[in-house]
Structure formats: C-alpha cells, structure tokens
mmCIF file with all atom_site columns, C-alpha atoms in Angstrom:
data_model
loop_
_atom_site.group_PDB
_atom_site.id
_atom_site.type_symbol
_atom_site.label_atom_id
_atom_site.label_alt_id
_atom_site.label_comp_id
_atom_site.label_asym_id
_atom_site.label_entity_id
_atom_site.label_seq_id
_atom_site.pdbx_PDB_ins_code
_atom_site.Cartn_x
_atom_site.Cartn_y
_atom_site.Cartn_z
_atom_site.occupancy
_atom_site.B_iso_or_equiv
_atom_site.pdbx_formal_charge
_atom_site.auth_seq_id
_atom_site.auth_comp_id
_atom_site.auth_asym_id
_atom_site.auth_atom_id
_atom_site.pdbx_PDB_model_num
ATOM 1   C CA . MET A 1 1   ? -0.007 -0.024  0.014   1.00 0.00 ? 1   MET A CA 1
ATOM 2   C CA . ALA A 1 2   ? 1.345  3.432   -0.975  1.00 0.00 ? 2   ALA A CA 1
ATOM 3   C CA . LEU A 1 3   ? 2.374  5.681   1.851   1.00 0.00 ? 3   LEU A CA 1
ATOM 4   C CA . ILE A 1 4   ? 2.945  8.656   -0.510  1.00 0.00 ? 4   ILE A CA 1
ATOM 5   C CA . GLU A 1 5   ? 1.546  9.224   -3.973  1.00 0.00 ? 5   GLU A CA 1
ATOM 6   C CA . THR A 1 6   ? 2.389  11.728  -6.720  1.00 0.00 ? 6   THR A CA 1
ATOM 7   C CA . ASP A 1 7   ? 1.035  12.055  -10.198 1.00 0.00 ? 7   ASP A CA 1
ATOM 8   C CA . ARG A 1 8   ? 3.294  9.304   -11.448 1.00 0.00 ? 8   ARG A CA 1
ATOM 9   C CA . LEU A 1 9   ? 4.704  7.544   -8.397  1.00 0.00 ? 9   LEU A CA 1
ATOM 10  C CA . ALA A 1 10  ? 3.654  5.492   -5.416  1.00 0.00 ? 10  ALA A CA 1
ATOM 11  C CA . LEU A 1 11  ? 6.085  5.264   -2.525  1.00 0.00 ? 11  LEU A CA 1
ATOM 12  C CA . ARG A 1 12  ? 5.745  2.457   -0.034  1.00 0.00 ? 12  ARG A CA 1
ATOM 13  C CA . GLU A 1 13  ? 7.762  0.830   2.728   1.00 0.00 ? 13  GLU A CA 1
ATOM 14  C CA . PHE A 1 14  ? 10.295 -1.752  1.579   1.00 0.00 ? 14  PHE A CA 1
ATOM 15  C CA . ASN A 1 15  ? 9.753  -5.449  2.434   1.00 0.00 ? 15  ASN A CA 1
ATOM 16  C CA . LEU A 1 16  ? 11.910 -8.498  1.989   1.00 0.00 ? 16  LEU A CA 1
ATOM 17  C CA . ASP A 1 17  ? 10.218 -9.309  -1.370  1.00 0.00 ? 17  ASP A CA 1
ATOM 18  C CA . ASP A 1 18  ? 12.078 -6.205  -2.722  1.00 0.00 ? 18  ASP A CA 1
ATOM 19  C CA . ALA A 1 19  ? 15.448 -7.884  -2.369  1.00 0.00 ? 19  ALA A CA 1
ATOM 20  C CA . ASP A 1 20  ? 15.827 -8.565  -6.119  1.00 0.00 ? 20  ASP A CA 1
ATOM 21  C CA . PHE A 1 21  ? 15.327 -4.932  -6.885  1.00 0.00 ? 21  PHE A CA 1
ATOM 22  C CA . ILE A 1 22  ? 17.708 -3.803  -4.136  1.00 0.00 ? 22  ILE A CA 1
ATOM 23  C CA . LEU A 1 23  ? 20.416 -6.164  -5.402  1.00 0.00 ? 23  LEU A CA 1
ATOM 24  C CA . LYS A 1 24  ? 20.246 -4.463  -8.835  1.00 0.00 ? 24  LYS A CA 1
ATOM 25  C CA . LEU A 1 25  ? 19.942 -0.883  -7.508  1.00 0.00 ? 25  LEU A CA 1
ATOM 26  C CA . VAL A 1 26  ? 22.862 -0.917  -5.027  1.00 0.00 ? 26  VAL A CA 1
ATOM 27  C CA . ASN A 1 27  ? 25.131 -2.521  -7.592  1.00 0.00 ? 27  ASN A CA 1
ATOM 28  C CA . GLU A 1 28  ? 24.538 0.085   -10.288 1.00 0.00 ? 28  GLU A CA 1
ATOM 29  C CA . PRO A 1 29  ? 27.869 1.822   -11.084 1.00 0.00 ? 29  PRO A CA 1
ATOM 30  C CA . SER A 1 30  ? 26.274 5.226   -10.305 1.00 0.00 ? 30  SER A CA 1
ATOM 31  C CA . TRP A 1 31  ? 25.223 3.957   -6.823  1.00 0.00 ? 31  TRP A CA 1
ATOM 32  C CA . ILE A 1 32  ? 28.663 2.620   -6.074  1.00 0.00 ? 32  ILE A CA 1
ATOM 33  C CA . LYS A 1 33  ? 30.324 5.869   -7.317  1.00 0.00 ? 33  LYS A CA 1
ATOM 34  C CA . ASN A 1 34  ? 28.000 8.320   -5.514  1.00 0.00 ? 34  ASN A CA 1
ATOM 35  C CA . ILE A 1 35  ? 26.777 6.421   -2.502  1.00 0.00 ? 35  ILE A CA 1
ATOM 36  C CA . GLY A 1 36  ? 29.311 3.630   -1.958  1.00 0.00 ? 36  GLY A CA 1
ATOM 37  C CA . ASP A 1 37  ? 29.631 -0.096  -2.199  1.00 0.00 ? 37  ASP A CA 1
ATOM 38  C CA . LYS A 1 38  ? 27.302 -1.671  0.387   1.00 0.00 ? 38  LYS A CA 1
ATOM 39  C CA . ASN A 1 39  ? 28.742 -5.203  -0.170  1.00 0.00 ? 39  ASN A CA 1
ATOM 40  C CA . VAL A 1 40  ? 25.354 -6.505  -1.318  1.00 0.00 ? 40  VAL A CA 1
ATOM 41  C CA . HIS A 1 41  ? 26.129 -9.370  -3.730  1.00 0.00 ? 41  HIS A CA 1
ATOM 42  C CA . THR A 1 42  ? 23.412 -11.919 -3.059  1.00 0.00 ? 42  THR A CA 1
ATOM 43  C CA . ILE A 1 43  ? 19.673 -11.978 -2.352  1.00 0.00 ? 43  ILE A CA 1
ATOM 44  C CA . ALA A 1 44  ? 20.492 -12.799 1.274   1.00 0.00 ? 44  ALA A CA 1
ATOM 45  C CA . ASP A 1 45  ? 22.734 -9.704  1.410   1.00 0.00 ? 45  ASP A CA 1
ATOM 46  C CA . ALA A 1 46  ? 19.971 -7.605  -0.052  1.00 0.00 ? 46  ALA A CA 1
ATOM 47  C CA . GLN A 1 47  ? 17.500 -8.888  2.498   1.00 0.00 ? 47  GLN A CA 1
ATOM 48  C CA . ASN A 1 48  ? 19.955 -8.088  5.260   1.00 0.00 ? 48  ASN A CA 1
ATOM 49  C CA . TYR A 1 49  ? 20.449 -4.598  3.784   1.00 0.00 ? 49  TYR A CA 1
ATOM 50  C CA . LEU A 1 50  ? 16.669 -4.061  3.890   1.00 0.00 ? 50  LEU A CA 1
ATOM 51  C CA . LEU A 1 51  ? 16.374 -5.409  7.455   1.00 0.00 ? 51  LEU A CA 1
ATOM 52  C CA . GLN A 1 52  ? 19.266 -3.381  8.841   1.00 0.00 ? 52  GLN A CA 1
ATOM 53  C CA . GLY A 1 53  ? 18.565 -0.241  6.804   1.00 0.00 ? 53  GLY A CA 1
ATOM 54  C CA . PRO A 1 54  ? 15.083 0.895   5.725   1.00 0.00 ? 54  PRO A CA 1
ATOM 55  C CA . ILE A 1 55  ? 13.031 -1.653  7.743   1.00 0.00 ? 55  ILE A CA 1
ATOM 56  C CA . LYS A 1 56  ? 15.008 -0.979  10.942  1.00 0.00 ? 56  LYS A CA 1
ATOM 57  C CA . SER A 1 57  ? 14.675 2.825   10.315  1.00 0.00 ? 57  SER A CA 1
ATOM 58  C CA . TYR A 1 58  ? 10.843 2.528   10.095  1.00 0.00 ? 58  TYR A CA 1
ATOM 59  C CA . GLN A 1 59  ? 10.903 0.868   13.538  1.00 0.00 ? 59  GLN A CA 1
ATOM 60  C CA . ASP A 1 60  ? 13.505 3.107   15.133  1.00 0.00 ? 60  ASP A CA 1
ATOM 61  C CA . ASN A 1 61  ? 12.687 6.494   13.582  1.00 0.00 ? 61  ASN A CA 1
ATOM 62  C CA . GLY A 1 62  ? 9.184  6.268   12.117  1.00 0.00 ? 62  GLY A CA 1
ATOM 63  C CA . PHE A 1 63  ? 10.644 6.986   8.645   1.00 0.00 ? 63  PHE A CA 1
ATOM 64  C CA . GLY A 1 64  ? 13.109 5.551   6.206   1.00 0.00 ? 64  GLY A CA 1
ATOM 65  C CA . LEU A 1 65  ? 13.808 5.026   2.496   1.00 0.00 ? 65  LEU A CA 1
ATOM 66  C CA . TYR A 1 66  ? 10.770 3.926   0.504   1.00 0.00 ? 66  TYR A CA 1
ATOM 67  C CA . MET A 1 67  ? 10.400 1.936   -2.670  1.00 0.00 ? 67  MET A CA 1
ATOM 68  C CA . ALA A 1 68  ? 9.363  4.212   -5.557  1.00 0.00 ? 68  ALA A CA 1
ATOM 69  C CA . GLU A 1 69  ? 7.189  2.594   -8.196  1.00 0.00 ? 69  GLU A CA 1
ATOM 70  C CA . LEU A 1 70  ? 5.368  3.821   -11.249 1.00 0.00 ? 70  LEU A CA 1
ATOM 71  C CA . LYS A 1 71  ? 1.838  4.273   -10.025 1.00 0.00 ? 71  LYS A CA 1
ATOM 72  C CA . LEU A 1 72  ? 0.055  2.871   -13.102 1.00 0.00 ? 72  LEU A CA 1
ATOM 73  C CA . LYS A 1 73  ? 2.216  -0.221  -13.659 1.00 0.00 ? 73  LYS A CA 1
ATOM 74  C CA . GLY A 1 74  ? 3.792  -0.896  -10.279 1.00 0.00 ? 74  GLY A CA 1
ATOM 75  C CA . THR A 1 75  ? 7.245  -0.930  -11.920 1.00 0.00 ? 75  THR A CA 1
ATOM 76  C CA . PRO A 1 76  ? 10.024 -0.315  -9.407  1.00 0.00 ? 76  PRO A CA 1
ATOM 77  C CA . VAL A 1 77  ? 12.070 2.753   -10.435 1.00 0.00 ? 77  VAL A CA 1
ATOM 78  C CA . GLY A 1 78  ? 14.154 3.566   -7.320  1.00 0.00 ? 78  GLY A CA 1
ATOM 79  C CA . MET A 1 79  ? 14.016 4.688   -3.747  1.00 0.00 ? 79  MET A CA 1
ATOM 80  C CA . CYS A 1 80  ? 13.426 7.901   -1.919  1.00 0.00 ? 80  CYS A CA 1
ATOM 81  C CA . GLY A 1 81  ? 12.899 8.771   1.707   1.00 0.00 ? 81  GLY A CA 1
ATOM 82  C CA . LEU A 1 82  ? 14.482 10.036  4.905   1.00 0.00 ? 82  LEU A CA 1
ATOM 83  C CA . VAL A 1 83  ? 17.701 8.828   6.535   1.00 0.00 ? 83  VAL A CA 1
ATOM 84  C CA . LYS A 1 84  ? 18.947 9.478   10.102  1.00 0.00 ? 84  LYS A CA 1
ATOM 85  C CA . ARG A 1 85  ? 22.712 9.737   9.826   1.00 0.00 ? 85  ARG A CA 1
ATOM 86  C CA . ASP A 1 86  ? 25.428 9.957   12.434  1.00 0.00 ? 86  ASP A CA 1
ATOM 87  C CA . GLY A 1 87  ? 26.873 13.460  12.270  1.00 0.00 ? 87  GLY A CA 1
ATOM 88  C CA . LEU A 1 88  ? 23.626 15.213  11.226  1.00 0.00 ? 88  LEU A CA 1
ATOM 89  C CA . GLU A 1 89  ? 21.232 16.752  13.692  1.00 0.00 ? 89  GLU A CA 1
ATOM 90  C CA . ASN A 1 90  ? 18.234 16.374  11.329  1.00 0.00 ? 90  ASN A CA 1
ATOM 91  C CA . PRO A 1 91  ? 17.200 13.624  8.923   1.00 0.00 ? 91  PRO A CA 1
ATOM 92  C CA . ASP A 1 92  ? 18.342 13.983  5.311   1.00 0.00 ? 92  ASP A CA 1
ATOM 93  C CA . ILE A 1 93  ? 16.586 13.055  2.141   1.00 0.00 ? 93  ILE A CA 1
ATOM 94  C CA . GLY A 1 94  ? 18.010 10.159  0.187   1.00 0.00 ? 94  GLY A CA 1
ATOM 95  C CA . PHE A 1 95  ? 17.109 8.992   -3.289  1.00 0.00 ? 95  PHE A CA 1
ATOM 96  C CA . ALA A 1 96  ? 18.393 6.799   -6.096  1.00 0.00 ? 96  ALA A CA 1
ATOM 97  C CA . MET A 1 97  ? 16.795 5.856   -9.411  1.00 0.00 ? 97  MET A CA 1
ATOM 98  C CA . MET A 1 98  ? 17.590 3.075   -11.835 1.00 0.00 ? 98  MET A CA 1
ATOM 99  C CA . PRO A 1 99  ? 19.438 4.591   -14.873 1.00 0.00 ? 99  PRO A CA 1
ATOM 100 C CA . GLU A 1 100 ? 16.615 3.743   -17.308 1.00 0.00 ? 100 GLU A CA 1
ATOM 101 C CA . PHE A 1 101 ? 14.410 6.191   -15.357 1.00 0.00 ? 101 PHE A CA 1
ATOM 102 C CA . TRP A 1 102 ? 16.884 9.075   -15.246 1.00 0.00 ? 102 TRP A CA 1
ATOM 103 C CA . GLY A 1 103 ? 15.979 12.393  -16.941 1.00 0.00 ? 103 GLY A CA 1
ATOM 104 C CA . MET A 1 104 ? 12.229 12.069  -16.384 1.00 0.00 ? 104 MET A CA 1
ATOM 105 C CA . GLY A 1 105 ? 12.018 14.194  -13.237 1.00 0.00 ? 105 GLY A CA 1
ATOM 106 C CA . LEU A 1 106 ? 11.002 11.199  -11.118 1.00 0.00 ? 106 LEU A CA 1
ATOM 107 C CA . ALA A 1 107 ? 13.695 11.762  -8.446  1.00 0.00 ? 107 ALA A CA 1
ATOM 108 C CA . SER A 1 108 ? 12.638 15.425  -8.022  1.00 0.00 ? 108 SER A CA 1
ATOM 109 C CA . GLU A 1 109 ? 8.946  14.428  -7.957  1.00 0.00 ? 109 GLU A CA 1
ATOM 110 C CA . ALA A 1 110 ? 9.589  11.747  -5.259  1.00 0.00 ? 110 ALA A CA 1
ATOM 111 C CA . ALA A 1 111 ? 11.868 14.102  -3.245  1.00 0.00 ? 111 ALA A CA 1
ATOM 112 C CA . ARG A 1 112 ? 9.280  16.910  -3.162  1.00 0.00 ? 112 ARG A CA 1
ATOM 113 C CA . ALA A 1 113 ? 6.561  14.489  -2.114  1.00 0.00 ? 113 ALA A CA 1
ATOM 114 C CA . VAL A 1 114 ? 8.744  13.009  0.661   1.00 0.00 ? 114 VAL A CA 1
ATOM 115 C CA . LEU A 1 115 ? 9.525  16.495  1.994   1.00 0.00 ? 115 LEU A CA 1
ATOM 116 C CA . VAL A 1 116 ? 5.817  17.449  2.034   1.00 0.00 ? 116 VAL A CA 1
ATOM 117 C CA . HIS A 1 117 ? 4.990  14.153  3.795   1.00 0.00 ? 117 HIS A CA 1
ATOM 118 C CA . ALA A 1 118 ? 7.764  14.695  6.349   1.00 0.00 ? 118 ALA A CA 1
ATOM 119 C CA . LYS A 1 119 ? 6.493  18.134  7.244   1.00 0.00 ? 119 LYS A CA 1
ATOM 120 C CA . GLU A 1 120 ? 2.697  17.639  7.081   1.00 0.00 ? 120 GLU A CA 1
ATOM 121 C CA . THR A 1 121 ? 2.271  14.050  8.202   1.00 0.00 ? 121 THR A CA 1
ATOM 122 C CA . GLN A 1 122 ? 5.339  13.283  10.282  1.00 0.00 ? 122 GLN A CA 1
ATOM 123 C CA . LYS A 1 123 ? 5.753  16.832  11.686  1.00 0.00 ? 123 LYS A CA 1
ATOM 124 C CA . ILE A 1 124 ? 9.462  16.927  10.829  1.00 0.00 ? 124 ILE A CA 1
ATOM 125 C CA . GLU A 1 125 ? 10.295 20.575  10.510  1.00 0.00 ? 125 GLU A CA 1
ATOM 126 C CA . ARG A 1 126 ? 13.777 20.423  8.984   1.00 0.00 ? 126 ARG A CA 1
ATOM 127 C CA . VAL A 1 127 ? 15.124 17.950  6.477   1.00 0.00 ? 127 VAL A CA 1
ATOM 128 C CA . LEU A 1 128 ? 18.640 18.266  5.056   1.00 0.00 ? 128 LEU A CA 1
ATOM 129 C CA . GLY A 1 129 ? 20.291 16.986  1.929   1.00 0.00 ? 129 GLY A CA 1
ATOM 130 C CA . ILE A 1 130 ? 23.816 15.749  1.295   1.00 0.00 ? 130 ILE A CA 1
ATOM 131 C CA . THR A 1 131 ? 25.692 14.781  -1.838  1.00 0.00 ? 131 THR A CA 1
ATOM 132 C CA . SER A 1 132 ? 29.110 13.678  -2.821  1.00 0.00 ? 132 SER A CA 1
ATOM 133 C CA . LEU A 1 133 ? 31.322 16.352  -4.337  1.00 0.00 ? 133 LEU A CA 1
ATOM 134 C CA . GLU A 1 134 ? 30.797 15.386  -7.969  1.00 0.00 ? 134 GLU A CA 1
ATOM 135 C CA . ASN A 1 135 ? 27.154 14.303  -7.940  1.00 0.00 ? 135 ASN A CA 1
ATOM 136 C CA . SER A 1 136 ? 25.685 17.172  -9.933  1.00 0.00 ? 136 SER A CA 1
ATOM 137 C CA . SER A 1 137 ? 22.480 15.264  -10.756 1.00 0.00 ? 137 SER A CA 1
ATOM 138 C CA . SER A 1 138 ? 21.645 14.863  -7.063  1.00 0.00 ? 138 SER A CA 1
ATOM 139 C CA . MET A 1 139 ? 22.519 18.488  -6.423  1.00 0.00 ? 139 MET A CA 1
ATOM 140 C CA . ARG A 1 140 ? 19.895 19.482  -9.048  1.00 0.00 ? 140 ARG A CA 1
ATOM 141 C CA . VAL A 1 141 ? 17.286 17.202  -7.502  1.00 0.00 ? 141 VAL A CA 1
ATOM 142 C CA . LEU A 1 142 ? 17.860 18.768  -4.080  1.00 0.00 ? 142 LEU A CA 1
ATOM 143 C CA . GLU A 1 143 ? 17.585 22.274  -5.512  1.00 0.00 ? 143 GLU A CA 1
ATOM 144 C CA . LYS A 1 144 ? 14.393 21.379  -7.380  1.00 0.00 ? 144 LYS A CA 1
ATOM 145 C CA . ALA A 1 145 ? 13.038 19.993  -4.102  1.00 0.00 ? 145 ALA A CA 1
ATOM 146 C CA . GLY A 1 146 ? 13.599 23.350  -2.400  1.00 0.00 ? 146 GLY A CA 1
ATOM 147 C CA . LEU A 1 147 ? 16.981 22.917  -0.714  1.00 0.00 ? 147 LEU A CA 1
ATOM 148 C CA . LYS A 1 148 ? 20.049 25.096  -1.219  1.00 0.00 ? 148 LYS A CA 1
ATOM 149 C CA . PHE A 1 149 ? 23.801 24.470  -0.786  1.00 0.00 ? 149 PHE A CA 1
ATOM 150 C CA . ASP A 1 150 ? 25.065 25.594  2.621   1.00 0.00 ? 150 ASP A CA 1
ATOM 151 C CA . LYS A 1 151 ? 28.575 24.289  3.153   1.00 0.00 ? 151 LYS A CA 1
ATOM 152 C CA . MET A 1 152 ? 31.012 21.355  2.966   1.00 0.00 ? 152 MET A CA 1
ATOM 153 C CA . ILE A 1 153 ? 30.888 18.892  5.856   1.00 0.00 ? 153 ILE A CA 1
ATOM 154 C CA . SER A 1 154 ? 32.690 15.754  6.949   1.00 0.00 ? 154 SER A CA 1
ATOM 155 C CA . LEU A 1 155 ? 30.480 12.857  8.044   1.00 0.00 ? 155 LEU A CA 1
ATOM 156 C CA . PRO A 1 156 ? 31.504 9.843   10.128  1.00 0.00 ? 156 PRO A CA 1
ATOM 157 C CA . GLY A 1 157 ? 32.172 6.811   7.880   1.00 0.00 ? 157 GLY A CA 1
ATOM 158 C CA . TYR A 1 158 ? 32.794 8.849   4.723   1.00 0.00 ? 158 TYR A CA 1
ATOM 159 C CA . SER A 1 159 ? 36.353 9.435   3.438   1.00 0.00 ? 159 SER A CA 1
ATOM 160 C CA . GLU A 1 160 ? 35.375 12.415  1.269   1.00 0.00 ? 160 GLU A CA 1
ATOM 161 C CA . PRO A 1 161 ? 33.685 15.630  2.354   1.00 0.00 ? 161 PRO A CA 1
ATOM 162 C CA . SER A 1 162 ? 30.000 16.030  1.471   1.00 0.00 ? 162 SER A CA 1
ATOM 163 C CA . ARG A 1 163 ? 27.975 18.956  0.262   1.00 0.00 ? 163 ARG A CA 1
ATOM 164 C CA . LEU A 1 164 ? 25.286 19.952  2.802   1.00 0.00 ? 164 LEU A CA 1
ATOM 165 C CA . PHE A 1 165 ? 21.995 21.342  1.536   1.00 0.00 ? 165 PHE A CA 1
ATOM 166 C CA . ILE A 1 166 ? 19.493 23.110  3.817   1.00 0.00 ? 166 ILE A CA 1
ATOM 167 C CA . PRO A 1 167 ? 15.867 24.215  3.328   1.00 0.00 ? 167 PRO A CA 1
ATOM 168 C CA . ASN A 1 168 ? 15.422 27.470  1.406   1.00 0.00 ? 168 ASN A CA 1
#
C-alpha cells in the first residue's frame, strides 16, 4: 500500500520481497560511485540490507527510505525517503533511481513528495540533503526539491567531504 503518492509515483515501505530490486539498484555503477559499495552481492545480502537499513529505520525512527514505483504499472524505479545519519542533527533526504528512469523528473517528484509528507504528516520541520562532491544530478534534485547548498561537511564513515543542503 502506498504511503505517499504523486502524479506518477507510489512510494511504499520496503519489504523482503524487494530484495531482487535492491540487489540491482545498489550494484549500479552510479550507486557505487556516488553512495558507496554496500557489499550487497546476493539476495540474502539484499534482504539483510533491507532489514538493517530501511526496515530498521521505520521501527527506530518512524521513517526511512521507500520503494518508488510507477503508479500505473507498479514498476520499481528507485528509492526515496528520509535517513537518520550519524553526524547530522536532522534527517536528510536520500534517493536513487535506476538509470533507465533518469531524466524524467522522477527523483525530483519523489523528493518533493517526501519533503511534504515529512512536514505535514510526520511533523518533521527540518530535512537536510547531502551529496558527494561530484554528484551534480543529485545536487539538481535537491535544488528542485527546495533545498540550497550551505557548506562542505565531513560525516563519520565517509572518506570524502559532502555537500550539505538546507531548506530554502
């Protein structure tokens, strides 16, 4: 069941049946370059990633990353949601789309909807954004979603500095 809907997308909580999709998404070269290698190489690894990541976050924080699907067909296109990271006072918005769905505005559409849901339904007043230094596509998504670049930061567990985006 969709938690968040847009004109084209339905966002719902992940479940273990989504492991096949996660295995593909987190092994995309763009994911590994911009987000990092999560060492997810089997269906069992993908299920563990879901259990220790999004599913655990729903239980611990009341939010997490959500499966993004085309509303009419139910086709998985990516993920979008909120992440609680060490080193950040507020949750940040995370998103990733499969390459075949790039350039359609789906990441921006999902990000805007997640930010509205966070504020109106979950009563989260401030959501941040972070990107790697070279990830210009994600920077554009954050800007289209209403965030602006603030400063460079260092986060625990990341070897490179990150760009921090804050609400406009």
